[in-house]
Structures are given as C-alpha cells and as structure tokens.
CSV table of C-alpha atoms in Angstrom, one decimal:
chain,number,residue,atom,x,y,z
A,10,UNK,CA,-0.1,0.0,0.2
A,11,UNK,CA,2.7,2.5,0.8
A,12,UNK,CA,4.5,1.5,-2.5
A,13,UNK,CA,1.5,2.5,-4.4
A,14,UNK,CA,1.0,5.8,-2.3
A,15,UNK,CA,4.8,6.8,-3.0
A,16,UNK,CA,4.0,5.8,-7.0
A,17,UNK,CA,1.3,8.2,-6.8
A,18,UNK,CA,2.8,11.0,-5.4
A,19,UNK,CA,5.8,10.5,-7.6
A,20,UNK,CA,3.5,10.5,-10.7
A,21,UNK,CA,1.9,13.8,-9.5
A,22,UNK,CA,4.6,15.6,-9.0
A,23,UNK,CA,5.9,14.8,-12.4
A,24,UNK,CA,2.7,15.8,-13.7
A,25,UNK,CA,3.0,19.2,-11.8
A,26,UNK,CA,6.9,19.5,-12.7
A,27,UNK,CA,6.0,19.0,-16.9
A,28,UNK,CA,5.9,22.3,-18.3
A,29,UNK,CA,4.3,22.9,-21.6
A,30,UNK,CA,6.1,25.9,-22.2
A,31,UNK,CA,8.9,24.3,-24.1
A,32,UNK,CA,8.8,23.8,-28.0
A,33,UNK,CA,8.0,20.8,-29.0
A,34,UNK,CA,9.8,19.5,-31.9
A,35,UNK,CA,7.8,19.6,-35.4
A,36,UNK,CA,9.1,19.1,-39.1
A,37,UNK,CA,9.8,23.0,-40.3
A,38,UNK,CA,12.3,24.4,-42.8
A,39,UNK,CA,15.1,26.2,-40.9
A,40,UNK,CA,14.5,29.4,-39.7
A,41,UNK,CA,16.2,32.3,-41.7
A,42,UNK,CA,17.0,35.4,-40.0
A,43,UNK,CA,16.4,38.3,-41.9
A,44,UNK,CA,20.4,39.3,-41.6
A,45,UNK,CA,20.9,36.1,-43.0
A,46,UNK,CA,18.6,36.4,-46.0
A,47,UNK,CA,20.6,39.5,-47.3
A,48,UNK,CA,23.9,37.4,-46.8
A,49,UNK,CA,22.6,34.5,-48.8
A,50,UNK,CA,25.0,32.7,-51.2
A,51,UNK,CA,23.9,30.7,-54.4
A,52,UNK,CA,25.5,27.6,-54.5
A,53,UNK,CA,24.4,27.0,-58.0
A,54,UNK,CA,27.6,26.3,-60.2
A,55,UNK,CA,27.7,26.7,-64.0
A,56,UNK,CA,27.2,24.4,-67.0
A,57,UNK,CA,29.5,21.1,-66.3
A,58,UNK,CA,32.1,20.7,-68.8
A,59,UNK,CA,34.6,17.5,-68.5
A,60,UNK,CA,36.4,15.1,-70.6
A,61,UNK,CA,38.1,12.3,-69.2
A,62,UNK,CA,39.3,8.4,-70.5
A,63,UNK,CA,41.1,5.5,-69.1
A,64,UNK,CA,41.9,2.2,-70.1
A,65,UNK,CA,43.5,-1.2,-68.7
A,66,UNK,CA,45.7,-3.7,-70.8
A,67,UNK,CA,47.0,-6.8,-69.2
A,68,UNK,CA,48.6,-9.1,-71.4
A,69,UNK,CA,49.0,-11.7,-68.8
A,70,UNK,CA,45.5,-12.2,-68.0
A,71,UNK,CA,43.9,-10.9,-71.1
A,72,UNK,CA,42.0,-8.1,-69.7
A,73,UNK,CA,41.3,-5.4,-71.8
A,74,UNK,CA,38.5,-2.6,-70.6
A,75,UNK,CA,38.5,1.1,-71.3
A,76,UNK,CA,35.9,4.5,-70.9
A,77,UNK,CA,36.1,7.9,-72.4
A,78,UNK,CA,33.6,10.2,-71.7
A,79,UNK,CA,33.0,14.1,-72.5
A,80,UNK,CA,30.3,16.5,-71.3
A,81,UNK,CA,29.8,20.2,-72.4
A,82,UNK,CA,26.5,21.4,-70.3
A,83,UNK,CA,23.7,19.2,-71.4
A,84,UNK,CA,25.4,17.0,-74.0
A,85,UNK,CA,27.6,14.2,-72.9
A,86,UNK,CA,29.2,11.6,-75.4
A,87,UNK,CA,31.4,8.8,-74.8
A,88,UNK,CA,32.0,5.2,-74.9
A,89,UNK,CA,33.2,2.2,-73.1
A,90,UNK,CA,34.9,-1.1,-74.1
A,91,UNK,CA,35.5,-4.8,-72.7
A,92,UNK,CA,37.2,-7.7,-74.0
A,93,UNK,CA,34.9,-10.8,-73.6
A,94,UNK,CA,35.7,-14.2,-72.4
A,95,UNK,CA,35.1,-15.6,-75.8
A,96,UNK,CA,37.5,-13.2,-77.7
A,97,UNK,CA,35.1,-10.5,-78.9
A,98,UNK,CA,35.6,-7.1,-78.2
A,99,UNK,CA,32.1,-5.2,-76.8
A,100,UNK,CA,31.9,-1.7,-77.6
A,101,UNK,CA,29.1,0.7,-76.0
A,102,UNK,CA,29.1,4.4,-77.7
A,103,UNK,CA,26.8,6.2,-76.2
A,104,UNK,CA,25.0,10.0,-75.8
A,105,UNK,CA,23.1,11.9,-73.8
A,106,UNK,CA,21.3,14.9,-74.7
A,107,UNK,CA,18.9,16.7,-72.3
A,108,UNK,CA,15.5,15.5,-73.2
A,109,UNK,CA,16.6,12.5,-75.4
A,110,UNK,CA,18.1,10.5,-72.2
A,111,UNK,CA,20.8,8.1,-72.5
A,112,UNK,CA,20.8,6.6,-76.0
A,113,UNK,CA,23.5,3.6,-76.9
A,114,UNK,CA,24.4,1.5,-79.5
A,115,UNK,CA,26.2,-2.0,-78.5
A,116,UNK,CA,28.8,-3.2,-81.1
A,117,UNK,CA,31.3,-6.5,-81.2
A,118,UNK,CA,33.9,-6.7,-83.1
A,119,UNK,CA,35.8,-10.0,-83.6
A,120,UNK,CA,34.6,-13.4,-83.9
A,121,UNK,CA,33.5,-15.6,-80.8
A,122,UNK,CA,36.1,-18.4,-79.8
A,123,UNK,CA,35.0,-21.4,-77.8
A,124,UNK,CA,37.5,-24.1,-76.5
A,125,UNK,CA,37.0,-27.6,-78.0
A,126,UNK,CA,35.4,-29.8,-75.3
A,127,UNK,CA,33.7,-33.2,-75.7
A,128,UNK,CA,32.0,-32.2,-72.3
A,129,UNK,CA,30.1,-29.2,-70.7
A,130,UNK,CA,31.2,-27.2,-68.0
A,131,UNK,CA,28.1,-27.9,-66.2
A,132,UNK,CA,28.6,-31.8,-66.5
A,133,UNK,CA,31.4,-31.8,-64.7
A,134,UNK,CA,31.5,-32.8,-61.2
A,135,UNK,CA,32.9,-30.8,-58.5
A,136,UNK,CA,36.1,-31.8,-56.9
A,137,UNK,CA,35.7,-34.1,-53.9
A,138,UNK,CA,37.6,-32.5,-50.7
A,139,UNK,CA,39.1,-34.8,-48.3
A,140,UNK,CA,39.9,-33.8,-44.7
A,141,UNK,CA,42.2,-35.9,-42.3
A,142,UNK,CA,44.2,-35.4,-39.1
A,143,UNK,CA,48.1,-34.8,-40.2
A,144,UNK,CA,50.2,-38.1,-40.1
A,145,UNK,CA,51.9,-37.9,-36.6
A,146,UNK,CA,55.5,-39.6,-38.4
A,147,UNK,CA,55.8,-36.2,-40.5
A,148,UNK,CA,55.0,-33.8,-37.7
A,149,UNK,CA,58.2,-32.5,-35.9
A,150,UNK,CA,58.2,-30.4,-32.8
A,151,UNK,CA,61.1,-27.9,-31.9
A,152,UNK,CA,61.4,-26.9,-28.2
A,153,UNK,CA,63.4,-24.1,-27.3
A,154,UNK,CA,65.0,-24.2,-23.9
A,155,UNK,CA,66.0,-21.2,-22.3
C-alpha cells in the first residue's frame, strides 16, 4: 500500500513539474533571420564541362577494358569497351542530350572463340574435399629451452 502511495505521489510530482511552455519538435524548414537572408549565397554551379578517359590492358590475364567520356553542359557523349571471355571486343558508344536521355549503341568486333571440349562445364563433377588429421610421423616439434 505504501509503495502505491509513493508511486501516485511521484506521478503527481512529475505531472506538476512538467511544463508545456517548451517548444515541441515539429518538422519545419530551417529558420532564417533577415540578416542571413541578405547575405545568402547561391551554390548553383555553372554548366558542367569535363573530358576524361582511361584504359587497362593486361597481357598476362587478357584483360582489356576502358572508358572515355566528355560533357559540355547537357550534352554528354562517350564510349566504353571490354574484351569478352569469348575473344570478342564489346564496345558501347553513348550520348546523353538533355531531353533524349541515355542513348547507347552496342557493337561487337571479332569472332567468338570457344574451346573444343567433349563435355560441357555443367556436366563436370565438383572436386571432392578430403579432410584428415596430419600424419603424426611427419610432424616435427622443436622445443626451445632458455
């Protein structure tokens, strides 16, 4: 009974102590004072203009790929290419022109080469794993004494 009375008294004390004068959180745009409105800077940038290209050619792995792109305002054009595993070179030429969006043309050069094989990759059986404890006759232990 005493614990209930204490609980009620603490609840009433918390209710009295609560103050509704503080500002509650509401979603709103940030407040801007008149002084900061006058010194407001525009962060809009001018027309985008860039030009870049890069390429990779690794003879040991036969990896060959690259990308070239140029932009002036809303007009963007470029291409990228990759050497496919079958030996062909895939090239994608594209342009982006404001209202038209991304327009791509895909071309292939070379002829696909496939290795001669009587069995397909899917028909091969996965290698079986073998786990065993090491042979105790081949384990050498060195003990260092100080």
